[in-house]
Coordinates of C-alpha atoms and ligand atoms in Angstrom, one line a residue:
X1 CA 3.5 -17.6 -29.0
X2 CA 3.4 -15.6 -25.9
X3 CA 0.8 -16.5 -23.7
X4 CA -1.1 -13.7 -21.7
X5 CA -0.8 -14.7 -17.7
X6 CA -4.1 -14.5 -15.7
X7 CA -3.5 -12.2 -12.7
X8 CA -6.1 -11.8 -9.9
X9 CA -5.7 -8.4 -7.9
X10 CA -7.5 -7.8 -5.0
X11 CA -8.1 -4.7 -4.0
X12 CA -7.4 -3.9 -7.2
X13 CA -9.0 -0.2 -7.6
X14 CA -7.7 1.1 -4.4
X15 CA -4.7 3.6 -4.5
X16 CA -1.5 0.9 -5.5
X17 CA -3.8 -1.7 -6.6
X18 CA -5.1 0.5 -9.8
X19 CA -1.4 1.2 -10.2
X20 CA -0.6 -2.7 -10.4
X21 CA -3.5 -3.4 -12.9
X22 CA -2.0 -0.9 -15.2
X23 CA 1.8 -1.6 -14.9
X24 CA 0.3 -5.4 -15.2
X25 CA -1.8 -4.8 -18.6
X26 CA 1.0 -2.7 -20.0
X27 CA 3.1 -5.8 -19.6
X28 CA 0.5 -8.0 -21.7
X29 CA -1.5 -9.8 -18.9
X30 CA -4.8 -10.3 -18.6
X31 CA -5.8 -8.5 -15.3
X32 CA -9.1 -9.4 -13.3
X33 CA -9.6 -6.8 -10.6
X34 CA -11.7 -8.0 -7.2
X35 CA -12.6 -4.9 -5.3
X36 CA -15.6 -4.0 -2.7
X37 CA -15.1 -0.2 -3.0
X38 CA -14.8 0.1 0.4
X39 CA -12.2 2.7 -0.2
X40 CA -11.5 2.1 -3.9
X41 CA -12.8 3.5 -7.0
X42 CA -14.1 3.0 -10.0
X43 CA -12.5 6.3 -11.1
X44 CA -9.0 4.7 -10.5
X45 CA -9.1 2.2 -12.7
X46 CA -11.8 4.1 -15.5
X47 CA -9.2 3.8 -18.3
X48 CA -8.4 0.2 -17.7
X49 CA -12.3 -0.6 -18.1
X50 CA -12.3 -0.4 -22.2
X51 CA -9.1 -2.7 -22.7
X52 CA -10.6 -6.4 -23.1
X53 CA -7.6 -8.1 -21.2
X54 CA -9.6 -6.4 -18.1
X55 CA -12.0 -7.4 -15.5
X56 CA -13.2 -6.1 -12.4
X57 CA -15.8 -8.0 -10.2
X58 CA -17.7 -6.5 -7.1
X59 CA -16.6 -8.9 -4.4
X60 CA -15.9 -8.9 -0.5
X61 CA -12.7 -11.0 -0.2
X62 CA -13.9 -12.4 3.3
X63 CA -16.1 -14.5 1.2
X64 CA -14.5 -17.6 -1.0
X65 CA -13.9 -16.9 -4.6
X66 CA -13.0 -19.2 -7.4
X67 CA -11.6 -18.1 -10.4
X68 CA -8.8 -19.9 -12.3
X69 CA -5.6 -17.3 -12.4
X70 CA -2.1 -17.9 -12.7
X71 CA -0.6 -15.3 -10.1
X72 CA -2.5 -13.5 -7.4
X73 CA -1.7 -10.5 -6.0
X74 CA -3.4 -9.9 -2.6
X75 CA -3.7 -6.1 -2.1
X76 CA -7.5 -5.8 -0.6
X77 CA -7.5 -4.2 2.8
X78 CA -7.7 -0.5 4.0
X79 CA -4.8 1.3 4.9
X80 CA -5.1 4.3 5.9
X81 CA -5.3 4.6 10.1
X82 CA -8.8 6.1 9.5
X83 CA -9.6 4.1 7.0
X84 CA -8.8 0.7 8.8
X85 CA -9.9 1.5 12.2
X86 CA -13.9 2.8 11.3
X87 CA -14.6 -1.0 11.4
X88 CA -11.8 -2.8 13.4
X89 CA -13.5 -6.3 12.7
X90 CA -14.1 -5.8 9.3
X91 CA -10.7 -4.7 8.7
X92 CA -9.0 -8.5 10.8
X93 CA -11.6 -10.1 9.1
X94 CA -10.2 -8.5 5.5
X95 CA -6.9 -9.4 6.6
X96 CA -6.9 -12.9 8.2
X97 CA -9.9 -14.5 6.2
X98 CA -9.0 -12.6 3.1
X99 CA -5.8 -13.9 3.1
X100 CA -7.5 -17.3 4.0
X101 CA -9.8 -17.2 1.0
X102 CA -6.6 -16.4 -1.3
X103 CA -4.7 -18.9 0.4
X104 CA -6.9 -21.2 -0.7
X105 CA -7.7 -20.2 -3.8
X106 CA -3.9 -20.2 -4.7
X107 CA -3.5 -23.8 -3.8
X108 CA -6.3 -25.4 -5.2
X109 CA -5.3 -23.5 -8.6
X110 CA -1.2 -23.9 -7.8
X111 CA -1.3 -19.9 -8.5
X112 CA 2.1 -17.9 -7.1
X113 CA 0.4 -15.3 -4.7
X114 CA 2.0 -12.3 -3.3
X115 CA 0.8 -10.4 -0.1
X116 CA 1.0 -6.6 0.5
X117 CA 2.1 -6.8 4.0
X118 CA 3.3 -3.7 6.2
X119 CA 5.9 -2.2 7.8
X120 CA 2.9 -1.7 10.4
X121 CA 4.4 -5.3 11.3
X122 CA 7.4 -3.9 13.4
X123 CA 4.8 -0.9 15.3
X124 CA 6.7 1.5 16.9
X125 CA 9.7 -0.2 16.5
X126 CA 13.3 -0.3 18.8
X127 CA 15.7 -0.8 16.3
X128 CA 16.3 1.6 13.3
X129 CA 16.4 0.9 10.3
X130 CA 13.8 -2.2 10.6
X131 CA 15.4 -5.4 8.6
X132 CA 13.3 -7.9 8.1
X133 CA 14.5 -10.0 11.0
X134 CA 13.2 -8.0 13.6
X135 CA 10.1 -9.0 15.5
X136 CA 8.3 -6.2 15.8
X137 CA 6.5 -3.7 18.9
X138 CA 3.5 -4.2 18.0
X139 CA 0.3 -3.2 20.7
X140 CA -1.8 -5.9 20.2
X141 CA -4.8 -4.4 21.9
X142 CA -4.5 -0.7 21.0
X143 CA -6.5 1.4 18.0
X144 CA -3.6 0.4 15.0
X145 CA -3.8 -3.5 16.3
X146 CA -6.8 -4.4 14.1
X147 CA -4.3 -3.4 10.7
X148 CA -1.4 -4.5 12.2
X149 CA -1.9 -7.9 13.8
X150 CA -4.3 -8.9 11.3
X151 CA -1.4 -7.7 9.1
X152 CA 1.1 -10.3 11.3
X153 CA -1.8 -12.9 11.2
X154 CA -1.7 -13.1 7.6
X155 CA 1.8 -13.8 7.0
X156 CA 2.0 -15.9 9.7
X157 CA -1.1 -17.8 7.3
X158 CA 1.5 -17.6 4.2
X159 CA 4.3 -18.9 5.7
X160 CA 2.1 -21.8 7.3
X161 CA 0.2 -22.7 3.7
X162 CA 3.8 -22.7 2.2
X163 CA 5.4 -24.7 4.8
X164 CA 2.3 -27.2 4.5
X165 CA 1.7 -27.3 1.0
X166 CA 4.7 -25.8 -0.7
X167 CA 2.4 -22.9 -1.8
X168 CA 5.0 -20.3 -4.0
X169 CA 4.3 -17.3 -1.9
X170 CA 6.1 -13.4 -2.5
X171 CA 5.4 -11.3 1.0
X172 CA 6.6 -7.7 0.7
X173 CA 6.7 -5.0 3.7
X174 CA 5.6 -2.1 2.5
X175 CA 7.1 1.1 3.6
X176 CA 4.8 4.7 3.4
X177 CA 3.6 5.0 -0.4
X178 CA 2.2 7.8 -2.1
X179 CA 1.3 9.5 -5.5
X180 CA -1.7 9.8 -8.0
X181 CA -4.7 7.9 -7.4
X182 CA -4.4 8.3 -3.4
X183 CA -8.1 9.3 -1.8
X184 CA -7.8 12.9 -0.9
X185 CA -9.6 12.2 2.7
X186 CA -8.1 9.1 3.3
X187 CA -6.2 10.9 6.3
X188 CA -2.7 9.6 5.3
X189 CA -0.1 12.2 5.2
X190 CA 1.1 13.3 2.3
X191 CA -2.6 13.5 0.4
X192 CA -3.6 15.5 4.2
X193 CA -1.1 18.1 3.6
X194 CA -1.0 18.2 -0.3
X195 CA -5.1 18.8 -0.5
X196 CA -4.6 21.5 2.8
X197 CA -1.9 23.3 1.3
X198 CA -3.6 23.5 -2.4
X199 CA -6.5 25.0 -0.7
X200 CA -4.8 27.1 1.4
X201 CA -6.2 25.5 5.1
X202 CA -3.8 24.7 7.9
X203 CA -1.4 22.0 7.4
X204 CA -2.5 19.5 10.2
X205 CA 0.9 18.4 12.0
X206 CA -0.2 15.4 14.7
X207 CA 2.3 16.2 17.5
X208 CA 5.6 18.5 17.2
X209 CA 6.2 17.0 13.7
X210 CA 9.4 15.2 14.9
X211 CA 8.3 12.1 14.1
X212 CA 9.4 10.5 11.0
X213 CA 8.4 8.5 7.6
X214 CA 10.6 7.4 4.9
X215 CA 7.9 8.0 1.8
X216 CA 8.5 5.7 -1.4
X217 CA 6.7 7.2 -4.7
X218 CA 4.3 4.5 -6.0
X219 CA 5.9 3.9 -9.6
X220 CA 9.1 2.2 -7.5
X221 CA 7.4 0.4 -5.6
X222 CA 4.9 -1.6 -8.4
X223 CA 8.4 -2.0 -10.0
X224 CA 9.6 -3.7 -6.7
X225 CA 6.5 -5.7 -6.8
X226 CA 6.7 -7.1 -10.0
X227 CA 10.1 -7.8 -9.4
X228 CA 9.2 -9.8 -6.2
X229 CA 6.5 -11.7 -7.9
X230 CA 9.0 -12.9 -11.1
X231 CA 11.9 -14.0 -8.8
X232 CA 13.4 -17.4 -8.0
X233 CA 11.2 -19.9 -6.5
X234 CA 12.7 -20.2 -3.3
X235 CA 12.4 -15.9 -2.8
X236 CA 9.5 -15.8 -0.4
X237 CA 10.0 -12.6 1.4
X238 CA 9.4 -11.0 3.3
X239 CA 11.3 -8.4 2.0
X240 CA 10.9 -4.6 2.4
X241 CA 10.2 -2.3 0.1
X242 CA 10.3 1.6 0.5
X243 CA 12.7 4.2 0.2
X244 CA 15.3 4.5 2.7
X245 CA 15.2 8.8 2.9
X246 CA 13.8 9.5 6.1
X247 CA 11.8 12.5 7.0
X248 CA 10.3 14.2 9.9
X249 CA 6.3 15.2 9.6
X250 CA 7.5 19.1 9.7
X251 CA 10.0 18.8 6.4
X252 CA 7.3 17.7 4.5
X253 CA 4.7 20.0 5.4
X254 CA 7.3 22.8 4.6
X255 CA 8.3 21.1 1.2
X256 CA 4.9 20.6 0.0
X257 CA 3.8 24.5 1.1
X258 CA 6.9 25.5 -1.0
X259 CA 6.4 23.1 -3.9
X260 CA 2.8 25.1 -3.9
X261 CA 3.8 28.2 -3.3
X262 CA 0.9 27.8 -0.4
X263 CA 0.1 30.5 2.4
X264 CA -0.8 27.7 4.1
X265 CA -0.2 28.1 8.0
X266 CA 0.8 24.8 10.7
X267 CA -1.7 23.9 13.1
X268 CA -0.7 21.5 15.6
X269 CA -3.2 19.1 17.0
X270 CA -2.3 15.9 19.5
X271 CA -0.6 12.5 18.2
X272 CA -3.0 9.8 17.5
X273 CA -2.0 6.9 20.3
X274 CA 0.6 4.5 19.2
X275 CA 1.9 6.5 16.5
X276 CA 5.4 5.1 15.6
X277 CA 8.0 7.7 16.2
X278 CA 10.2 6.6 13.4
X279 CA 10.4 4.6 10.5
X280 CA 13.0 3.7 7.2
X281 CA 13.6 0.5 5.8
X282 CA 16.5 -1.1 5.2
X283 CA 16.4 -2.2 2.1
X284 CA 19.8 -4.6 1.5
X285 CA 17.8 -7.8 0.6
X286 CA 15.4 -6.3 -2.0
X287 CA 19.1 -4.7 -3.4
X288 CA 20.5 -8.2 -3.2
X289 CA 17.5 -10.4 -4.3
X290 CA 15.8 -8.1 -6.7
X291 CA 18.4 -5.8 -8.0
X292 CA 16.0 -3.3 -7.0
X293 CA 16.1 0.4 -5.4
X294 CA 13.9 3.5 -5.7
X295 CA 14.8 6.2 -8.6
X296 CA 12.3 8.9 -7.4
X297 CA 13.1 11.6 -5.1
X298 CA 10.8 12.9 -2.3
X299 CA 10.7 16.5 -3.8
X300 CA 9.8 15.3 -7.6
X301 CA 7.0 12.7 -6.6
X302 CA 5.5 15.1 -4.3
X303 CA 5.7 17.2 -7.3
X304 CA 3.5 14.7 -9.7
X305 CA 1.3 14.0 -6.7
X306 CA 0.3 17.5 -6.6
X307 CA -0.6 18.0 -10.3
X308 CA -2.9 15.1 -9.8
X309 CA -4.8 16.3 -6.4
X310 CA -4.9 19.7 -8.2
X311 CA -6.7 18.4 -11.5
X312 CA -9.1 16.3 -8.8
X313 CA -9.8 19.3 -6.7
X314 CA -11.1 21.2 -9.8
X315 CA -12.9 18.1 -11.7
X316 CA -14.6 17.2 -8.3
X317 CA -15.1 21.1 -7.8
X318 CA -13.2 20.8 -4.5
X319 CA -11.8 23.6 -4.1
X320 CA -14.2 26.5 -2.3
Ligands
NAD401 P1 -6.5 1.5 -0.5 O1 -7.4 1.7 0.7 O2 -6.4 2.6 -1.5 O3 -6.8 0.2 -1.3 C1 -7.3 -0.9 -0.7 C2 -8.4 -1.5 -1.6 O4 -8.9 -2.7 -1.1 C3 -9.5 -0.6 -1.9 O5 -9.8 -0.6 -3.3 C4 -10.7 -1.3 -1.1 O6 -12.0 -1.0 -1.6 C5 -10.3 -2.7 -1.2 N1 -10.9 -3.6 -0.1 C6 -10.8 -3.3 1.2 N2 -11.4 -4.4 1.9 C7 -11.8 -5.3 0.9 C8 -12.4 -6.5 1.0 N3 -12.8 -7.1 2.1 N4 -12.7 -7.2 -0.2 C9 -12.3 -6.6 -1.4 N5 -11.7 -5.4 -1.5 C10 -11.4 -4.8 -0.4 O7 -5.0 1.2 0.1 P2 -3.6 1.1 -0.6 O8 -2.7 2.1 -0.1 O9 -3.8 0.9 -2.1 O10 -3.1 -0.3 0.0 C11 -3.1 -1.5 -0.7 C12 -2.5 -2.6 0.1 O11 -1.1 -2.3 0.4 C13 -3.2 -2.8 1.5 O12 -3.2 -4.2 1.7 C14 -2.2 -2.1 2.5 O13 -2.3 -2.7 3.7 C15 -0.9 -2.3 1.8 N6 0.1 -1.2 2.2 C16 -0.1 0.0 1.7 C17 0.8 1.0 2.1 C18 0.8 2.4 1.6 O14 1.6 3.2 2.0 N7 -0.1 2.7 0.6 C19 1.8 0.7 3.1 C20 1.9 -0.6 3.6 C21 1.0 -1.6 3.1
UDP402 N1 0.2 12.9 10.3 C1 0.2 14.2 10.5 N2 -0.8 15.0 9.9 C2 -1.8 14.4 9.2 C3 -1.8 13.0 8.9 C4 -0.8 12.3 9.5 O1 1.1 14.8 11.1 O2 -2.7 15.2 8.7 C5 1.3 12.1 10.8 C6 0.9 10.8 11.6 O3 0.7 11.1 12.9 C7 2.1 9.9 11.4 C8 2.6 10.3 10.0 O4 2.0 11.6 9.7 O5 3.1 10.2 12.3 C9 2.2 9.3 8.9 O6 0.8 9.1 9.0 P1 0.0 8.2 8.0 O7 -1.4 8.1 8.5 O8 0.2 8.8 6.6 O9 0.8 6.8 7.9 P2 1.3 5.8 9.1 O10 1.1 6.4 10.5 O11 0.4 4.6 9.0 O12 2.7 5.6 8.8

């Protein structure tokens, strides 16, 4: 008989997190979703609520929880820069007490736990591609350090609950995501320039555009996650996962104004401080350890990403 896996997602109805409940039902598991709706939604995860082998419970993950699950996936935490830096605190204590709470909760229940961790962990980083051996340039003090120390806290807090009690633990670095279910003003890039272009406002370039992202479509990277979370014991990560196509802020504000046939115009307005000037992942261990890469070009997910902002925009009656 096959027996359905409890699986605890935090965060669960933000942007990847309603992804992961859905990839994780279709697979036959019993989901329970923990989620504040700090910048989640009910409306993500509105299909999920009618299956029975869902739950979702209003909770703040600073707090303690105990539930009995048998794989957590630890997802809760803004992530977009504006997101994450209205309420610095909140956003360390989400991170580093959150991840406390889980911790926790994964050893007193010998749960495997995963953590969505960040590229954010190398900051503007000296060596390109980042591997996961490299340290990291992180400002510890500046306006991205509340996301990305609290980021490095928590796997630090992993590492050490695995090292002490031999807690199974899956850390993935996540590279830029994108596609349906993103908040369309959650000030991350490609929902900015996809919602400006659709109703024909200036496409906001932050700087001269040079700067560059390597964007993974979010159907690869939930594959890449469950991937991580079923692999060999001794696999703890981390381990990147992202697409390894870089591009520079002004390619994709011209791709997405041709994908929509936009008369959008660029607008250029001043670089947020510490904005990293480049980013790809190298991706050899997830290739090695998880037989895994990303099928979806830049140009198609953009594509599917539209249709979904484009239905929003005239549910929500967005557009003017
Ligand atoms: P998101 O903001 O859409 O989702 C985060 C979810 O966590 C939201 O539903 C929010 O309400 C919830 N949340 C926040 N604080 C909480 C708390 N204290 N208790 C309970 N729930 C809380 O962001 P996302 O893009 O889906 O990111 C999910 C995770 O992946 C985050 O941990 C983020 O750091 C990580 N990540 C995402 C990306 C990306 O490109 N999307 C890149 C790197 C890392
Ligand atoms: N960016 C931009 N215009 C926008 C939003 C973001 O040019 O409207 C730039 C931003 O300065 C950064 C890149 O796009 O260099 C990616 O920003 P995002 O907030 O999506 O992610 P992160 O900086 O965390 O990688």
């Amino acid at each position: 008989m096959h027996l359905r896996k409890r699986v605890l997602v935090t965060g669960g109805a933000g942007f990847l997190g309603s992804h992961l409940c859905k990839r994780l039902l279709k697979d036959g598991n019993d989901v329970l979703c923990v989620d504040n709706f700090f910048t989640g939604t009910k409306d993500n995860i509105l299909e999920l609520l009618s299956s029975r082998h869902f739950e979702l419970m209003r909770h703040d993950i600073t707090l303690p929880l105990y539930v009995e699950v048998d794989e957590i996936y630890n997802l809760a935490c803004p992530a977009s820069p504006i997101h994450y830096q209205h309420d610095p605190t909140q956003t360390i204590k989400t991170s580093v007490l959150g991840a406390i709470n889980m911790l926790d909760l994964a050893n007193r229940g010998n749960s495997k736990i995963f953590q969505a961790s960040t590229s954010e962990v190398y900051g503007d980083p000296l060596i390109h591609p980042q591997t996961e051996d490299y340290w990291g340039n992180v400002n510890p003090i500046g306006p991205r350090a509340c996301y990305d120390e609290g980021k490095r806290c928590a796997e630090t807090l992993f590492f050490s609950y695995h090292q002490q009690y031999n807690i199974n633990i899956k850390v993935a670095r996540i590279f830029n995501t994108y596609g349906p279910n993103m908040h369309p003003n959650d000030g991350r890039v490609v929902s900015n320039f996809i919602v400006q272009a659709l109703k024909g406002e200036p496409i906001s370039i932050y700087g001269n555009g040079s700067q560059t992202r390597s964007f993974c479509y979010v159907d690869d990277l939930i594959e890449g996650f469950i991937r991580l979370m079923s692999s060999a014991d001794g696999v703890t990560g981390p381990i990147n996962l992202g697409n390894s196509n870089e591009f520079s802020m002004l390619e994709l504000a011209n791709m997405v104004i041709d994908l929509i046939g936009s008369s959008s115009k660029l607008i250029f307005k001043p670089l947020p401080q510490d904005d990293p000037k480049q980013r790809q992942p190298d991706t050899t261990l997830a290739k090695e350890l998880l037989s895994w890469r990303t099928n979806t070009r830049l140009q198609n997910g953009v594509k599917k990403t539209i249709e979904y902002f484009d239905c929003l925009l005239k549910e929500k009656y967005l557009y003017d």
